[in-house]
Structure formats: structure tokens, C-alpha cells
């Protein structure tokens, strides 16, 4: 009888450990969310699942030099971090000098790729264009910010981690 009681206790302890491990794995592997909000009112336009290390981009035609620009971001340490910018023409409003830690490379299509920013963006915002659209690329999908948020909308990008930050 005592032997059976010990086996039941051992089995219960193992079951508790397995359930606790499954819960912890679920908590730490579930995705957070890239949240797009109205920068003035806080209204949520959309949420997209996103994990640490994953990225997204925003592409648009620059309002001054009229060439395509793509800003690329990743989630690092629970924050949106700018990683690189891709553009096709120099001019007002685009980077003309490489700063310390940054590199300039050229794509096969003639693009200029500035990388090495690695800068957290706690207040990332875009004003959706009236002449040209801003295109969000996230999880392999292209989303028109003009259709989603409206022309001239101030769109704030926020990452909500699946666990509380300290």
C-alpha cells in the first residue's frame, strides 16, 4: 500500500512538472503583437503577431526626392529597432552621410542600403501620405496604410510583448 502511495505521489509530481513546463513554454514562445494605433487618439487600427527577432518594413515614395524608400525594423529586447533603410536617390530628407557604426552597400537593383542603425524606436510614427501610399510589409503580407488608416493619419507603431517588461 505504501509503495502504491509513493508511486502515485511521484506520478503526481511528474504531472505537475510537465504541466508547469508546458505553461512556461507557452508563455515564452507565444508571439507578441505589432500594434498600429492612431497617433492622436490611441485607437487601434490593427494587430499583427510578431516574435522577438522578427521584422517588418514600411515602404513609401519620398515626398521631396520622389524616389522609393523602405525602412526596415526588427523586434529586439521587446522593442521596435530600426535596422536599415533602402533608398534609390539622394536628396532632401534622406541620409547623405554614413555615421559611425553604419555601412553603405549597393543592391543589384541600384539601391543604396544603409545598415547598422540598431536604434530602438520607442515612438515610431508615420504620417500616411496623400500623394503616395505607405506600405507595411509584415509576416509576408503587404498592407496599404492609406486603406487601413486613412490619408494624413498619424500612425504610431508599438510592440506589445507577450510578457510584462521590467
XYZ file of N, CA and C in Angstrom:
498
model
N 0.814 -1.191 0.000
C 0.000 0.000 0.000
C 0.862 1.261 0.000
N 1.922 1.227 0.839
C 2.817 2.382 0.920
C 3.546 2.592 -0.403
N 3.921 1.494 -1.054
C 4.621 1.568 -2.329
C 3.725 2.202 -3.401
N 2.451 1.832 -3.398
C 1.498 2.392 -4.355
C 1.288 3.886 -4.088
N 1.246 4.265 -2.828
C 1.095 5.677 -2.460
C 2.293 6.495 -2.937
N 3.485 5.954 -2.786
C 4.693 6.638 -3.253
C 4.693 6.790 -4.773
N 4.236 5.744 -5.482
C 4.154 5.827 -6.948
C 3.161 6.903 -7.376
N 2.038 6.973 -6.685
C 1.033 7.996 -7.016
C 1.585 9.398 -6.758
N 2.289 9.571 -5.659
C 2.892 10.876 -5.361
C 3.918 11.249 -6.419
N 4.743 10.269 -6.806
C 5.758 10.518 -7.824
C 5.102 10.875 -9.162
N 4.064 10.138 -9.534
C 3.346 10.400 -10.789
C 2.699 11.783 -10.749
N 2.126 12.152 -9.611
C 1.501 13.477 -9.480
C 2.554 14.573 -9.594
N 3.713 14.371 -8.993
C 4.786 15.366 -9.063
C 5.275 15.519 -10.498
N 5.422 14.417 -11.206
C 5.849 14.470 -12.605
C 4.802 15.184 -13.448
N 3.539 14.887 -13.226
C 2.458 15.540 -13.968
C 2.467 17.051 -13.719
N 2.674 17.446 -12.487
C 2.721 18.882 -12.157
C 3.900 19.548 -12.872
N 5.060 18.901 -12.885
C 6.228 19.455 -13.572
C 5.991 19.571 -15.081
N 5.379 18.564 -15.669
C 5.105 18.593 -17.110
C 4.133 19.725 -17.444
N 3.077 19.870 -16.654
C 2.099 20.943 -16.891
C 2.758 22.310 -16.706
N 3.569 22.477 -15.668
C 4.252 23.757 -15.431
C 5.208 24.075 -16.581
N 5.941 23.080 -17.054
C 6.866 23.299 -18.171
C 6.098 23.692 -19.436
N 4.985 23.021 -19.683
C 4.171 23.352 -20.864
C 3.647 24.780 -20.778
N 3.211 25.191 -19.608
C 2.729 26.563 -19.435
C 3.846 27.571 -19.670
N 5.013 27.315 -19.113
C 6.145 28.232 -19.304
C 6.567 28.300 -20.765
N 6.607 27.155 -21.432
C 6.956 27.152 -22.853
C 5.919 27.946 -23.635
N 4.655 27.771 -23.326
C 3.589 28.516 -23.998
C 3.708 30.010 -23.788
N 4.037 30.416 -22.591
C 4.169 31.839 -22.286
C 5.340 32.453 -23.042
N 6.473 31.755 -23.063
C 7.682 32.339 -23.636
C 7.826 32.133 -25.142
N 6.973 31.326 -25.747
C 7.053 31.147 -27.191
C 5.883 31.782 -27.925
N 4.886 32.234 -27.209
C 3.768 32.864 -27.916
C 4.211 34.232 -28.426
N 3.658 34.638 -29.551
C 4.098 35.913 -30.120
C 3.519 37.104 -29.374
N 4.237 38.197 -29.472
C 3.693 39.472 -29.041
C 2.889 40.035 -30.199
N 2.684 41.343 -30.195
C 1.915 41.975 -31.262
C 2.552 43.283 -31.688
N 2.636 43.459 -33.009
C 2.920 44.763 -33.567
C 1.567 45.448 -33.666
N 1.420 46.560 -32.978
C 0.131 47.245 -32.919
C 0.250 48.587 -33.623
N -0.676 48.856 -34.528
C -0.761 50.143 -35.210
C -1.899 50.929 -34.589
N -1.575 52.142 -34.103
C -2.552 52.975 -33.413
C -2.641 54.348 -34.053
N -3.778 54.967 -33.898
C -3.924 56.369 -34.272
C -3.063 57.163 -33.305
N -2.106 57.921 -33.837
C -1.171 58.664 -33.000
C -1.819 59.760 -32.182
N -3.012 60.203 -32.569
C -3.693 61.276 -31.841
C -4.674 60.731 -30.804
N -5.407 59.663 -31.163
C -6.479 59.187 -30.278
C -6.145 57.895 -29.551
N -5.155 57.138 -30.056
C -4.827 55.849 -29.459
C -5.681 54.707 -29.991
N -6.636 54.998 -30.871
C -7.473 53.949 -31.467
C -6.577 52.920 -32.147
N -6.872 51.642 -31.940
C -6.085 50.569 -32.545
C -6.611 50.294 -33.948
N -5.722 50.419 -34.929
C -6.076 50.108 -36.313
C -5.931 48.613 -36.592
N -4.840 48.016 -36.092
C -4.578 46.602 -36.394
C -3.535 46.051 -35.439
N -3.529 44.725 -35.333
C -2.527 43.976 -34.569
C -1.999 42.861 -35.453
N -0.691 42.666 -35.394
C -0.060 41.605 -36.172
C 0.831 40.812 -35.236
N 0.697 39.463 -35.227
C 1.563 38.668 -34.354
C 3.022 38.827 -34.767
N 3.881 38.966 -33.775
C 5.303 39.149 -34.060
C 6.104 38.679 -32.856
N 7.172 37.966 -33.151
C 8.056 37.443 -32.108
C 9.371 38.223 -32.088
N 10.062 38.054 -31.009
C 11.413 38.595 -30.865
C 12.256 38.130 -32.049
N 12.982 39.068 -32.678
C 13.838 38.748 -33.808
C 13.163 38.855 -35.163
N 11.842 38.916 -35.177
C 11.136 39.073 -36.450
C 11.088 40.547 -36.828
N 10.773 40.808 -38.095
C 10.811 42.179 -38.555
C 9.638 42.570 -39.422
N 9.620 43.844 -39.767
C 8.622 44.406 -40.670
C 9.256 45.601 -41.362
N 8.605 46.088 -42.400
C 9.125 47.260 -43.101
C 7.982 48.181 -43.488
N 8.350 49.439 -43.733
C 7.414 50.434 -44.239
C 8.062 51.049 -45.472
N 7.382 50.943 -46.599
C 7.877 51.497 -47.844
C 6.980 52.624 -48.322
N 7.595 53.597 -48.990
C 6.840 54.750 -49.477
C 7.669 55.477 -50.528
N 7.033 56.373 -51.246
C 7.741 57.257 -52.165
C 8.035 58.540 -51.393
N 9.314 58.898 -51.338
C 9.705 60.083 -50.570
C 9.039 61.328 -51.150
N 8.478 62.144 -50.280
C 7.687 63.294 -50.725
C 8.532 64.380 -51.402
N 9.812 64.454 -51.095
C 10.648 65.507 -51.669
C 11.430 64.997 -52.880
N 12.190 63.904 -52.700
C 13.011 63.461 -53.834
C 12.304 62.466 -54.749
N 11.083 62.093 -54.412
C 10.210 61.280 -55.276
C 10.766 59.902 -55.635
N 11.629 59.357 -54.800
C 12.142 58.012 -55.046
C 11.689 57.079 -53.916
N 11.667 55.765 -54.196
C 11.221 54.805 -53.167
C 12.178 54.757 -51.978
N 11.595 54.597 -50.796
C 12.335 54.422 -49.547
C 11.676 53.268 -48.797
N 12.493 52.405 -48.233
C 11.974 51.337 -47.372
C 12.756 51.364 -46.071
N 12.028 51.500 -44.963
C 12.632 51.443 -43.631
C 12.350 50.061 -43.062
N 13.393 49.368 -42.582
C 13.240 48.023 -42.042
C 13.505 48.023 -40.541
N 12.661 47.262 -39.830
C 12.699 47.208 -38.369
C 12.679 45.755 -37.906
N 13.203 45.530 -36.695
C 13.127 44.220 -36.044
C 12.709 44.430 -34.598
N 12.156 43.370 -34.028
C 11.857 43.381 -32.598
C 13.086 42.835 -31.885
N 13.684 43.680 -31.046
C 14.870 43.305 -30.276
C 14.676 43.746 -28.838
N 14.875 42.818 -27.930
C 14.710 43.097 -26.496
C 13.345 43.722 -26.214
N 12.326 43.237 -26.927
C 10.960 43.698 -26.693
C 10.670 45.100 -27.216
N 11.526 45.604 -28.110
C 11.337 46.960 -28.634
C 11.459 46.955 -30.156
N 10.818 47.923 -30.796
C 10.999 48.123 -32.230
C 12.352 48.790 -32.424
N 13.172 48.188 -33.282
C 14.519 48.691 -33.528
C 14.706 48.909 -35.025
N 15.152 50.109 -35.413
C 15.433 50.363 -36.826
C 16.726 49.662 -37.178
N 16.706 48.931 -38.297
C 17.844 48.117 -38.702
C 18.523 48.690 -39.937
N 17.723 49.016 -40.964
C 18.315 49.540 -42.194
C 17.290 50.349 -42.978
N 17.804 51.168 -43.874
C 16.984 51.960 -44.791
C 17.491 51.702 -46.199
N 16.562 51.515 -47.108
C 16.902 51.283 -48.506
C 16.303 52.425 -49.313
N 17.131 53.069 -50.123
C 16.611 54.142 -50.963
C 17.357 54.181 -52.282
N 16.851 55.002 -53.213
C 17.341 54.975 -54.591
C 17.866 56.318 -55.080
N 17.742 57.365 -54.290
C 18.228 58.656 -54.730
C 18.546 59.564 -53.560
N 19.626 60.298 -53.695
C 19.963 61.292 -52.681
C 19.031 62.484 -52.824
N 18.915 63.241 -51.778
C 18.093 64.438 -51.812
C 17.648 64.812 -50.414
N 16.921 65.891 -50.340
C 16.443 66.377 -49.046
C 15.625 65.288 -48.357
N 15.892 65.107 -47.077
C 15.109 64.179 -46.276
C 15.621 62.753 -46.234
N 16.668 62.438 -46.986
C 17.269 61.108 -46.896
C 18.718 61.261 -46.445
N 19.222 60.217 -45.867
C 20.561 60.247 -45.292
C 21.614 60.473 -46.373
N 22.513 61.413 -46.132
C 23.570 61.712 -47.099
C 24.961 61.408 -46.545
N 25.051 61.106 -45.249
C 26.333 60.764 -44.642
C 26.174 59.497 -43.825
N 27.228 58.695 -43.819
C 27.252 57.467 -43.032
C 27.862 57.801 -41.675
N 27.134 57.444 -40.633
C 27.613 57.715 -39.276
C 28.401 56.526 -38.744
N 29.072 56.732 -37.643
C 29.875 55.680 -37.033
C 29.019 54.446 -36.761
N 29.541 53.275 -37.165
C 28.839 52.015 -36.963
C 27.901 51.643 -38.102
N 27.676 52.559 -39.023
C 26.788 52.290 -40.151
C 27.593 51.910 -41.385
N 26.940 51.196 -42.293
C 27.581 50.835 -43.557
C 26.644 51.157 -44.715
N 27.244 51.472 -45.844
C 26.503 51.707 -47.078
C 26.900 50.631 -48.066
N 25.900 49.885 -48.546
C 26.134 48.901 -49.601
C 25.161 49.197 -50.729
N 25.420 48.606 -51.873
C 24.564 48.824 -53.041
C 23.923 47.514 -53.451
N 22.622 47.562 -53.681
C 21.901 46.386 -54.146
C 22.071 46.206 -55.641
N 21.752 45.006 -56.130
C 21.852 44.715 -57.558
C 20.949 45.629 -58.386
N 19.872 46.125 -57.755
C 18.919 46.992 -58.462
C 19.314 48.470 -58.395
N 20.518 48.750 -57.874
C 20.978 50.133 -57.767
C 20.581 50.817 -56.468
N 19.939 50.078 -55.587
C 19.523 50.667 -54.310
C 20.730 50.940 -53.430
N 20.573 51.922 -52.560
C 21.569 52.236 -51.542
C 21.003 51.720 -50.225
N 21.763 50.883 -49.540
C 21.299 50.247 -48.312
C 22.183 50.709 -47.172
N 21.601 51.475 -46.268
C 22.332 51.925 -45.089
C 21.888 51.038 -43.933
N 22.841 50.369 -43.308
C 22.533 49.489 -42.177
C 23.435 49.824 -41.006
N 23.155 49.155 -39.881
C 23.954 49.398 -38.689
C 23.352 50.436 -37.773
N 22.090 50.775 -37.982
C 21.446 51.750 -37.092
C 21.298 51.157 -35.687
N 20.623 49.990 -35.621
C 20.416 49.274 -34.359
C 19.947 50.206 -33.249
N 18.957 51.037 -33.576
C 18.460 52.049 -32.653
C 17.015 51.757 -32.254
N 16.730 51.610 -30.957
C 15.337 51.429 -30.528
C 14.494 52.650 -30.908
N 13.262 52.389 -31.317
C 12.341 53.446 -31.735
C 11.088 53.399 -30.844
N 11.159 53.966 -29.652
C 10.010 53.891 -28.740
C 8.807 54.703 -29.213
N 9.021 55.613 -30.144
C 7.920 56.451 -30.615
C 7.910 56.486 -32.152
N 7.850 55.296 -32.768
C 7.866 55.208 -34.226
C 6.503 55.627 -34.770
N 6.514 56.651 -35.621
C 5.278 57.153 -36.205
C 5.507 57.521 -37.664
N 4.471 57.369 -38.451
C 4.466 57.811 -39.845
C 3.185 58.604 -40.076
N 3.269 59.597 -40.944
C 2.075 60.279 -41.435
C 1.802 59.677 -42.803
N 0.658 59.026 -42.934
C 0.316 58.339 -44.169
C 0.132 59.367 -45.274
N 0.804 59.137 -46.394
C 0.820 60.093 -47.492
C -0.519 60.284 -48.180
N -0.656 61.465 -48.741
C -1.843 61.755 -49.537
C -1.572 61.519 -51.008
N -0.334 61.737 -51.438
C 0.016 61.541 -52.842
C 0.400 60.082 -53.076
N 1.289 59.560 -52.242
C 1.669 58.153 -52.372
C 1.344 57.439 -51.062
N 1.139 56.160 -51.176
C 0.761 55.339 -50.036
C 1.997 54.926 -49.237
N 1.783 54.501 -48.025
C 2.801 53.836 -47.222
C 2.376 52.368 -47.172
N 3.313 51.478 -47.447
C 3.004 50.052 -47.478
C 3.742 49.359 -46.329
N 2.972 48.764 -45.438
C 3.523 47.968 -44.351
C 3.675 46.542 -44.856
N 4.869 45.977 -44.709
C 5.081 44.570 -45.022
C 5.369 43.862 -43.704
N 4.473 42.955 -43.340
C 4.591 42.240 -42.073
C 4.099 40.805 -42.280
N 4.869 39.854 -41.777
C 4.519 38.433 -41.899
C 4.261 38.040 -43.353
N 5.031 38.621 -44.288
C 4.897 38.296 -45.695
C 3.717 38.937 -46.400
N 2.995 39.790 -45.724
C 1.805 40.433 -46.288
C 2.057 41.929 -46.472
N 1.588 42.482 -47.579
C 1.680 43.918 -47.820
C 0.343 44.563 -47.506
N 0.374 45.609 -46.667
C -0.845 46.286 -46.227
C -0.746 47.762 -46.563
N -1.741 48.284 -47.223
C -1.814 49.706 -47.526
C -2.209 50.462 -46.262
N -1.332 51.333 -45.791
C -1.687 52.122 -44.606
C -2.742 53.170 -44.950
N -2.788 53.577 -46.187
C -3.831 54.517 -46.610
C -5.206 53.852 -46.480
N -5.318 52.603 -46.947
C -6.597 51.884 -46.836
C -6.926 51.556 -45.384
N -5.909 51.176 -44.614
C -6.125 50.768 -43.223
C -6.420 51.946 -42.304
N -5.687 53.030 -42.467
C -5.739 54.128 -41.503
C -6.301 55.433 -42.059
N -6.256 55.612 -43.370
C -6.736 56.842 -43.989
C -5.598 57.797 -44.314
N -5.829 58.643 -45.311
C -4.834 59.645 -45.712
C -4.595 60.637 -44.586
N -3.363 61.068 -44.489
C -2.929 62.051 -43.490
C -3.042 61.569 -42.049
N -3.270 60.272 -41.842
C -3.343 59.742 -40.479
C -1.951 59.672 -39.868
N -1.860 59.991 -38.606
C -0.640 59.798 -37.850
C -0.725 58.391 -37.264
N 0.162 57.502 -37.720
C 0.116 56.102 -37.297
C 1.298 55.824 -36.386
N 1.002 55.349 -35.199
C 2.041 55.013 -34.218
C 2.200 53.496 -34.180
N 3.450 53.036 -34.217
C 3.771 51.615 -34.185
C 4.268 51.274 -32.784
N 3.672 50.245 -32.180
C 4.021 49.838 -30.826
C 4.179 48.321 -30.819
N 5.173 47.824 -30.086
C 5.293 46.385 -29.896
C 4.814 46.055 -28.494
N 3.850 45.149 -28.419
C 3.355 44.666 -27.129
C 3.888 43.255 -26.942
N 4.814 43.120 -26.012
C 5.432 41.818 -25.734
C 4.412 40.897 -25.074
N 4.592 39.577 -25.222
C 3.652 38.634 -24.617
C 3.854 38.479 -23.114
N 4.856 39.109 -22.573
C 5.141 39.058 -21.145
C 5.424 40.479 -20.671
N 5.209 40.769 -19.414
C 5.474 42.123 -18.907
C 6.960 42.445 -18.925
N 7.280 43.683 -19.323
C 8.677 44.148 -19.308
C 9.016 44.668 -17.923
N 10.263 44.506 -17.575
C 10.712 45.008 -16.270
C 11.424 46.317 -16.424
